[in-house]
């Protein structure tokens, strides 16, 4: 049976199985936010329970038609239901049954309850009234691999699944390693904007110190694995088990791992165990099976309890949560879960969230958990991505070298008429938050690189920008300067509470006539993202231009860029 609720947020309410003759089927109801109601529906039908209504319709169909040779569709749209005390729900449901000869019907289930936060693209801001741009860094890469999953299945991703900053930060950049006491280097560059020849692009790049896995501090890890019934699919729990086995092979004797699972309840499968006992850890992973509801909050509580019990003062203490995010028992709302995580992060334990699966991904919830838990969020759609995140980038995934990293750019109105930050919409901060050490921001892992792009309109440009009336009670006086902007960063040491300020000047020396390889990578991915989002700011962007510039990039040591080109071609064919 295929039942689709037409809305934006879906909440599973019940699931029931029953049989009529040799016809077995499942019925479920989903309550959702965007309610619809058909006022012309027969009042008697609206008063019937969902189960009764379906049964009556099927009985009539069988008696009238006898044997069915084609697919039968029943649309019980916009029905009011009252089942087991659940009332006043609106559901838009389509049932699809396929007749298979003497064997009766095959029931097909196709639920898609994926959930993404709405993204409102950053606008161009005039520099006179908005000289400061402030945001938190973002090292998450989940959006890129999720977009790849959609394109691989022959479907363009939902607009809100495309977070351009995460796509840009999926790739490696040729930024210099840090020198001195700060754990990351800073690179800036200004070049022509490929999709708007009248504008410029400003690139800001951070490169975290690379640390070999053998040189990382000892790790106290807790694998928090979702083994609920929703994980019983090949691209969920089986993929989790394969990916974590790859990671276990990289563990050292000084590393320790515990395994907590949760379904209807949470439980400790493996107490903290040395990395030298790989067979014991691998056996515990192999024996995991899926089933039951999803008590995510209970699992989180237990995982942090185990991590705190085995805390390593000078080490890397981290919970690694692997789930589809579909929590439905106990504390399950995004706000409640994030408040729980915010309390736990104060204990010095970091969080990595790994998303798995298709159809019911709760992307917004998993992103929020990682953000509030001093961690990072990746989506794993295949075993190669699991190897990338858990093996090849193990240091950056697991070991934080700087936390609460904030960026603030002050643009000079004498040089820049207006600007637009590309992406980072859900990482924006108030200007006052930059100096407030109580405000949380993103973490930077060992070897991580972070790239941000601004599209800027120079003061001598004839491009018109929006503005406001002059203020009546105050005036702004410009200080003569040839500088284009001032870049400021703040960060804390992983165990610290006080931030350090770094300041850099951006001037004419940063302007280049052509795109560097780093700028080609970032601008090409950004343009691709804007096309997928059908951005109002895409200008002359087109897939041919993206492909042309992509083929000029020198960045294919791992094959990821070649894969990116394939994704662009696939998206272009879907126009």
XYZ file of C-alpha atoms in Angstrom:
575
model
C 0.000 0.000 0.000
C 1.341 3.408 -0.911
C 0.043 6.212 1.230
C 1.350 9.724 0.811
C 0.534 12.617 3.098
C 0.744 15.863 1.193
C 2.574 18.202 3.539
C 5.915 19.288 4.843
C 6.229 17.546 8.217
C 4.924 14.037 8.797
C 4.280 12.374 12.146
C 3.612 8.595 12.178
C 0.531 7.928 14.267
C -0.278 4.266 13.846
C 0.310 1.208 11.691
C -2.189 -1.630 11.364
C -2.183 -4.910 9.388
C -5.288 -6.809 8.395
C -6.560 -9.318 5.823
C -9.604 -9.580 3.566
C -9.819 -12.965 1.871
C -6.403 -13.600 0.392
C -5.708 -9.871 0.361
C -3.271 -8.805 3.102
C -2.218 -5.213 3.529
C -0.831 -2.653 5.933
C -2.403 0.677 6.714
C -0.737 3.639 8.339
C -1.805 7.177 9.034
C 0.356 10.270 9.022
C -0.543 13.574 10.559
C 1.069 16.559 8.942
C 1.334 20.290 9.242
C -0.198 21.590 6.002
C -3.793 20.469 6.584
C -6.251 20.231 3.719
C -9.966 19.610 3.972
C -12.532 18.792 1.301
C -15.728 20.450 2.504
C -17.723 18.594 -0.148
C -16.833 15.162 1.243
C -19.774 13.113 2.367
C -20.277 13.746 6.081
C -20.885 10.086 6.785
C -17.567 9.043 5.245
C -15.742 11.721 7.241
C -17.148 10.203 10.404
C -15.978 6.680 9.589
C -12.719 5.346 10.955
C -9.880 4.981 8.468
C -9.802 1.205 8.839
C -13.535 0.780 8.380
C -13.605 3.020 5.328
C -10.806 1.153 3.578
C -12.307 -2.254 4.365
C -15.739 -1.260 3.018
C -14.249 0.089 -0.198
C -12.139 -3.021 -0.753
C -15.078 -5.348 -0.062
C -17.185 -3.483 -2.625
C -14.347 -3.670 -5.119
C -13.948 -7.425 -4.695
C -17.658 -8.215 -4.966
C -18.153 -6.002 -7.994
C -15.059 -6.853 -9.968
C -14.188 -10.400 -8.970
C -10.724 -10.925 -10.407
C -8.628 -7.815 -11.067
C -6.001 -7.944 -13.817
C -4.735 -4.407 -13.616
C -3.562 -2.136 -10.765
C -6.401 -0.851 -8.658
C -6.169 2.585 -7.145
C -8.253 3.922 -4.341
C -8.058 7.547 -3.412
C -9.512 8.275 0.016
C -8.263 11.805 -0.027
C -8.839 14.418 2.631
C -10.543 12.063 5.079
C -11.330 12.873 8.705
C -10.446 9.849 10.829
C -10.968 8.727 14.394
C -8.904 5.668 15.316
C -8.022 4.518 18.827
C -8.742 7.934 20.280
C -6.834 9.847 17.588
C -9.213 12.359 16.071
C -9.405 15.358 13.768
C -6.510 14.355 11.556
C -6.392 15.166 7.879
C -4.674 12.701 5.578
C -4.292 12.583 1.832
C -3.881 8.912 1.064
C -3.473 6.882 -2.106
C -3.627 3.110 -1.921
C -1.967 1.083 -4.644
C -2.473 -2.694 -4.940
C -0.892 -4.835 -7.611
C -2.647 -8.106 -8.441
C -0.313 -11.093 -8.874
C -2.625 -13.811 -10.223
C -3.550 -16.647 -7.860
C -1.105 -15.356 -5.260
C -3.304 -12.375 -4.535
C -1.899 -8.873 -4.157
C 1.542 -7.515 -3.391
C 1.392 -4.584 -1.030
C 3.791 -1.804 -1.938
C 4.938 0.736 0.664
C 6.466 4.024 -0.381
C 6.746 6.540 2.428
C 8.776 9.694 1.974
C 8.928 11.753 5.138
C 12.306 13.416 4.652
C 12.564 16.691 6.518
C 14.717 19.735 5.670
C 14.871 23.194 7.182
C 13.742 25.955 4.841
C 16.641 28.010 3.472
C 16.073 31.665 2.612
C 19.030 32.717 0.493
C 21.217 35.550 1.710
C 20.507 38.833 -0.064
C 22.808 41.573 -1.269
C 23.323 44.080 1.547
C 24.408 47.656 1.036
C 27.703 48.317 2.792
C 26.862 51.751 4.218
C 24.053 50.399 6.398
C 25.406 46.858 6.804
C 29.201 47.009 6.893
C 29.536 43.899 9.106
C 28.914 40.296 8.060
C 29.171 37.725 10.859
C 28.790 33.951 10.733
C 29.988 30.662 12.178
C 32.156 28.284 10.184
C 30.600 25.047 8.920
C 32.577 21.849 8.302
C 29.518 19.674 7.640
C 29.433 17.902 4.279
C 26.100 16.077 4.545
C 24.352 18.146 1.875
C 26.824 17.188 -0.855
C 26.527 13.416 -0.434
C 22.759 13.757 -0.021
C 22.561 15.685 -3.312
C 24.643 12.929 -4.902
C 22.153 10.372 -3.615
C 19.244 12.188 -5.277
C 21.042 12.659 -8.592
C 22.197 9.023 -8.622
C 18.560 7.968 -8.330
C 17.629 10.170 -11.298
C 15.948 12.901 -9.253
C 16.896 16.490 -8.583
C 17.209 17.196 -4.856
C 14.685 19.331 -2.984
C 15.782 22.958 -2.951
C 16.245 22.992 0.821
C 18.467 19.903 0.691
C 21.068 21.992 -1.161
C 23.284 23.844 1.301
C 25.924 25.448 -0.871
C 28.536 25.927 1.871
C 28.491 22.190 2.636
C 28.953 21.372 -1.028
C 31.901 23.760 -1.270
C 33.501 22.345 1.872
C 33.232 18.745 0.665
C 36.415 19.263 -1.356
C 40.056 19.729 -0.423
C 41.811 23.008 -1.195
C 45.450 23.883 -1.632
C 45.681 26.203 1.355
C 48.993 26.439 3.235
C 49.521 24.666 6.533
C 49.433 26.957 9.594
C 52.603 28.452 10.991
C 53.034 29.616 14.553
C 50.765 28.915 17.490
C 47.377 29.193 15.776
C 45.918 25.830 14.649
C 44.814 27.029 11.192
C 45.994 29.251 8.345
C 43.907 31.962 6.645
C 43.824 32.642 2.886
C 41.997 35.451 1.070
C 41.566 36.118 -2.645
C 39.451 38.365 -4.892
C 38.732 37.447 -8.520
C 36.103 37.978 -11.254
C 32.666 36.458 -10.651
C 31.987 33.809 -13.341
C 28.180 34.231 -13.381
C 28.176 38.029 -13.199
C 31.022 39.740 -15.022
C 30.328 43.079 -13.331
C 30.908 41.654 -9.847
C 33.803 40.106 -7.928
C 34.169 37.058 -5.704
C 35.931 37.212 -2.348
C 37.238 33.873 -1.086
C 38.097 33.254 2.570
C 39.824 29.952 3.256
C 40.827 28.324 6.547
C 43.129 25.310 6.667
C 43.343 23.267 9.858
C 46.609 21.696 10.928
C 46.970 18.189 9.548
C 47.757 15.529 12.136
C 48.598 11.945 11.204
C 46.271 9.361 12.730
C 49.149 7.777 14.627
C 49.886 11.137 16.279
C 46.337 11.858 17.431
C 45.643 11.894 21.182
C 44.003 8.728 22.584
C 40.280 8.508 21.825
C 37.391 7.662 24.115
C 34.634 6.865 21.628
C 31.044 5.792 22.102
C 29.297 4.413 19.023
C 25.623 5.339 19.442
C 23.825 3.235 16.852
C 20.167 3.380 15.869
C 18.875 -0.205 15.558
C 15.173 0.645 15.433
C 12.837 -0.871 12.865
C 13.267 2.082 10.504
C 16.949 1.084 10.126
C 16.153 -2.343 8.674
C 17.163 -1.453 5.113
C 20.372 -2.208 3.144
C 21.495 1.448 3.108
C 20.953 1.862 6.846
C 22.039 -0.608 9.552
C 23.991 -2.940 7.202
C 25.890 0.082 5.830
C 26.473 1.371 9.370
C 27.964 -1.972 10.372
C 30.247 -2.068 7.322
C 31.399 1.519 7.833
C 32.143 1.184 11.534
C 34.068 -2.020 10.924
C 36.346 -0.043 8.604
C 36.881 2.477 11.383
C 37.592 -0.175 14.012
C 40.467 -1.449 11.860
C 42.140 1.966 12.319
C 41.956 2.006 16.121
C 45.123 1.846 18.235
C 45.698 0.139 21.567
C 45.308 3.439 23.446
C 41.913 4.116 21.840
C 38.765 2.874 23.547
C 35.304 2.118 22.141
C 31.927 1.464 23.736
C 28.759 0.626 21.799
C 25.325 1.866 22.821
C 22.252 0.973 20.785
C 18.703 2.225 20.965
C 15.384 1.085 19.601
C 12.337 0.960 21.887
C 14.869 1.378 24.699
C 18.587 2.049 24.948
C 21.182 -0.517 25.967
C 24.922 -0.997 26.373
C 26.076 -3.638 23.896
C 29.798 -3.252 24.565
C 31.437 -1.537 27.511
C 34.502 0.601 26.871
C 37.045 -1.686 25.195
C 40.650 -1.162 24.059
C 41.287 -0.788 20.354
C 43.614 -3.782 20.510
C 40.585 -6.062 21.113
C 39.332 -5.599 17.575
C 37.733 -9.032 17.332
C 35.556 -8.304 20.361
C 34.453 -4.942 18.958
C 33.818 -6.323 15.471
C 31.798 -9.222 16.879
C 29.570 -6.821 18.807
C 28.946 -4.825 15.628
C 28.228 -7.931 13.551
C 25.558 -9.136 15.968
C 23.450 -5.978 15.725
C 19.918 -6.367 14.332
C 17.169 -3.840 13.655
C 13.718 -3.775 15.228
C 11.429 -1.661 17.398
C 10.619 2.023 17.800
C 13.189 4.801 18.243
C 14.003 6.132 21.715
C 16.761 8.465 20.526
C 16.929 10.700 23.597
C 17.357 7.729 25.917
C 20.230 6.493 23.766
C 21.882 9.906 23.814
C 21.649 10.064 27.605
C 23.255 6.640 28.012
C 25.980 7.326 25.426
C 27.083 10.513 27.171
C 26.981 8.727 30.520
C 29.353 6.036 29.209
C 31.611 8.658 27.575
C 31.831 10.611 30.828
C 32.567 7.439 32.824
C 35.587 6.697 30.596
C 36.633 10.326 30.071
C 40.285 10.854 28.995
C 41.447 14.230 30.301
C 43.984 14.874 27.551
C 42.247 12.838 24.874
C 39.473 12.961 22.315
C 36.116 12.247 23.951
C 33.335 11.845 21.421
C 29.946 10.256 20.808
C 29.369 9.119 17.207
C 25.663 8.919 16.447
C 24.570 6.894 13.397
C 20.880 7.217 12.554
C 18.229 8.329 10.076
C 17.102 10.840 12.703
C 13.602 9.389 12.916
C 13.203 9.521 16.719
C 9.640 8.730 17.817
C 9.771 7.588 21.444
C 10.393 9.794 24.467
C 12.039 13.173 23.868
C 11.837 13.470 20.084
C 11.247 17.088 19.056
C 14.166 18.986 17.571
C 14.058 21.673 20.259
C 14.003 19.191 23.148
C 16.821 17.113 21.682
C 19.034 20.131 21.020
C 18.549 21.375 24.579
C 19.597 17.938 25.803
C 22.717 18.039 23.611
C 23.583 21.583 24.735
C 23.722 20.379 28.337
C 25.944 17.432 27.449
C 28.490 19.404 25.419
C 29.499 21.289 28.574
C 30.994 18.036 29.851
C 33.779 18.260 27.261
C 32.345 15.522 25.060
C 31.995 16.236 21.335
C 29.398 14.813 18.948
C 29.607 13.485 15.394
C 26.314 12.752 13.610
C 26.230 10.380 10.640
C 23.017 10.222 8.609
C 21.941 7.091 6.756
C 19.089 5.959 4.541
C 16.428 7.174 2.140
C 12.804 8.157 2.507
C 12.633 9.242 6.133
C 15.846 11.224 6.663
C 15.378 13.879 9.326
C 18.132 16.104 7.987
C 17.144 19.199 9.946
C 17.162 17.325 13.239
C 20.558 15.700 12.663
C 22.142 18.972 11.556
C 20.843 20.720 14.680
C 22.154 17.974 16.961
C 25.636 18.215 15.465
C 25.633 22.022 15.636
C 24.584 22.109 19.272
C 26.847 19.218 20.257
C 30.171 20.794 19.255
C 30.391 18.413 16.347
C 29.987 17.747 12.658
C 27.383 16.146 10.423
C 27.972 13.899 7.422
C 25.565 11.878 5.313
C 26.759 8.436 4.217
C 25.070 7.098 1.109
C 27.515 4.317 0.191
C 30.543 2.422 1.472
C 32.960 4.757 -0.332
C 31.592 7.731 1.603
C 31.871 5.680 4.800
C 35.533 5.073 4.029
C 36.084 8.774 3.286
C 34.516 9.965 6.554
C 35.571 7.199 8.948
C 38.971 6.205 7.540
C 40.509 8.725 5.132
C 39.363 11.752 7.137
C 39.353 10.090 10.536
C 41.458 12.848 12.118
C 39.246 15.710 10.954
C 36.076 13.763 11.757
C 37.110 12.853 15.280
C 39.673 15.361 16.584
C 38.802 19.045 17.146
C 41.662 21.553 17.008
C 39.591 24.750 17.407
C 36.047 25.312 18.636
C 33.532 28.158 18.406
C 35.221 29.539 15.292
C 33.539 32.768 14.140
C 34.181 35.016 11.152
C 33.361 38.708 10.880
C 34.079 40.788 7.781
C 33.895 44.585 7.797
C 33.552 45.932 4.263
C 34.796 49.402 3.329
C 31.902 51.392 1.763
C 34.433 53.409 -0.232
C 35.421 50.202 -2.060
C 32.402 47.894 -1.842
C 28.878 49.014 -2.696
C 27.155 45.798 -1.600
C 27.921 42.152 -0.890
C 26.244 38.753 -0.553
C 27.473 35.780 1.480
C 26.920 32.625 -0.594
C 25.477 29.925 1.654
C 25.843 29.751 5.444
C 22.233 30.880 5.827
C 21.763 28.762 8.944
C 25.117 29.861 10.385
C 24.541 33.612 10.468
C 25.272 35.401 13.731
C 24.324 38.813 15.072
C 27.230 41.252 14.935
C 27.229 41.383 18.734
C 27.699 37.601 18.894
C 31.204 37.847 17.500
C 32.677 39.130 20.768
C 30.364 37.099 22.990
C 32.181 33.941 24.091
C 28.922 32.463 25.374
C 27.585 32.166 21.806
C 28.254 28.766 20.250
C 29.835 28.416 16.807
C 31.390 25.760 14.575
C 34.305 23.447 15.274
C 37.369 22.831 13.102
C 38.866 19.350 12.947
C 42.448 18.356 12.260
C 43.092 18.786 8.531
C 39.696 20.351 7.880
C 39.481 23.184 5.371
C 36.672 25.759 5.394
C 35.848 28.033 2.463
C 33.442 30.967 2.287
C 32.553 33.030 -0.787
C 31.181 36.557 -1.000
C 29.859 38.054 -4.209
C 30.689 41.756 -4.026
C 29.616 44.788 -6.041
C 32.453 47.294 -6.186
C 31.818 50.960 -5.543
C 32.617 51.950 -9.142
C 30.097 49.440 -10.538
C 26.948 50.637 -12.304
C 24.983 47.742 -10.776
C 22.061 49.095 -8.784
C 21.659 47.887 -5.228
C 18.861 48.289 -2.705
C 19.287 50.935 -0.040
C 17.392 52.740 2.691
C 16.731 56.414 3.324
C 19.395 58.444 5.072
C 19.094 58.513 8.837
C 17.595 61.629 10.355
C 19.452 61.717 13.673
C 22.926 60.478 12.801
C 25.460 60.558 10.020
C 28.131 58.118 8.914
C 31.567 59.496 8.260
C 33.869 57.465 6.038
C 37.499 57.130 7.057
C 39.737 57.361 3.980
C 41.318 53.974 3.277
C 42.458 51.904 0.313
C 41.570 48.689 2.124
C 38.712 46.631 0.727
C 37.757 44.874 3.947
C 38.993 43.722 7.336
C 38.675 40.054 8.238
C 38.426 39.077 11.901
C 38.253 35.579 13.376
C 37.724 34.261 16.874
C 38.343 30.734 18.123
C 38.813 28.816 21.358
C 41.096 25.938 22.154
C 39.128 22.656 22.436
C 39.209 22.770 26.237
C 39.106 26.555 26.608
C 36.394 29.079 27.403
C 38.084 32.294 26.234
C 38.429 33.118 22.552
C 41.431 34.496 20.714
C 41.082 37.280 18.100
C 42.856 37.205 14.731
C 42.742 40.181 12.320
C 43.675 40.377 8.622
C 43.487 43.152 6.034
C 42.084 42.549 2.557
C 43.332 45.003 -0.047
C 44.306 45.432 -3.671
C 47.113 42.921 -3.180
C 44.448 40.193 -2.906
C 42.893 40.972 -6.302
C 43.650 38.607 -9.178
C 42.726 38.930 -12.840
C 41.925 35.252 -13.230
C 40.669 32.423 -11.051
C 43.184 30.409 -9.066
C 42.634 26.657 -8.781
C 41.138 27.146 -5.321
C 38.748 29.792 -6.633
C 37.813 27.579 -9.597
C 36.840 24.747 -7.260
C 34.798 26.920 -4.916
C 33.091 29.007 -7.608
C 32.279 25.965 -9.763
C 30.612 24.130 -6.884
C 28.810 27.323 -5.805
C 27.468 27.899 -9.320
C 26.299 24.289 -9.499
C 24.534 24.700 -6.162
C 22.784 27.865 -7.325
C 21.552 26.055 -10.434
C 20.172 23.201 -8.326
C 18.424 25.757 -6.123
C 17.363 27.827 -9.149
C 18.713 30.790 -7.215
C 17.478 34.258 -8.040
C 21.149 35.297 -7.826
C 22.472 32.792 -10.373
C 22.925 35.471 -13.042
C 24.228 33.877 -16.241
C 25.063 30.566 -14.537
C 24.521 27.509 -16.711
C 25.602 23.871 -16.739
C 27.857 24.279 -19.766
C 29.870 26.962 -17.970
C 30.074 24.808 -14.847
C 31.353 21.851 -16.855
C 33.876 23.957 -18.737
C 35.367 25.374 -15.559
C 35.187 22.015 -13.787
C 37.303 20.443 -16.514
C 39.979 23.095 -15.897
C 40.306 22.188 -12.214
C 43.323 20.246 -11.055
C 41.931 18.323 -8.110
C 41.449 14.633 -8.763
C 43.857 12.732 -6.552
C 40.965 10.849 -4.971
C 38.481 10.775 -7.861
C 35.928 12.961 -6.077
C 36.186 15.758 -8.619
C 35.615 13.363 -11.508
C 32.520 12.180 -9.657
C 31.422 15.813 -9.275
C 31.642 16.333 -13.043
C 29.448 13.282 -13.491
C 26.900 14.773 -11.088
C 26.840 18.025 -13.071
C 26.236 16.141 -16.318
C 23.441 14.137 -14.732
C 21.761 17.274 -13.373
C 22.119 19.003 -16.742
C 20.314 16.098 -18.429
C 17.333 16.619 -16.103
C 16.665 20.198 -17.234
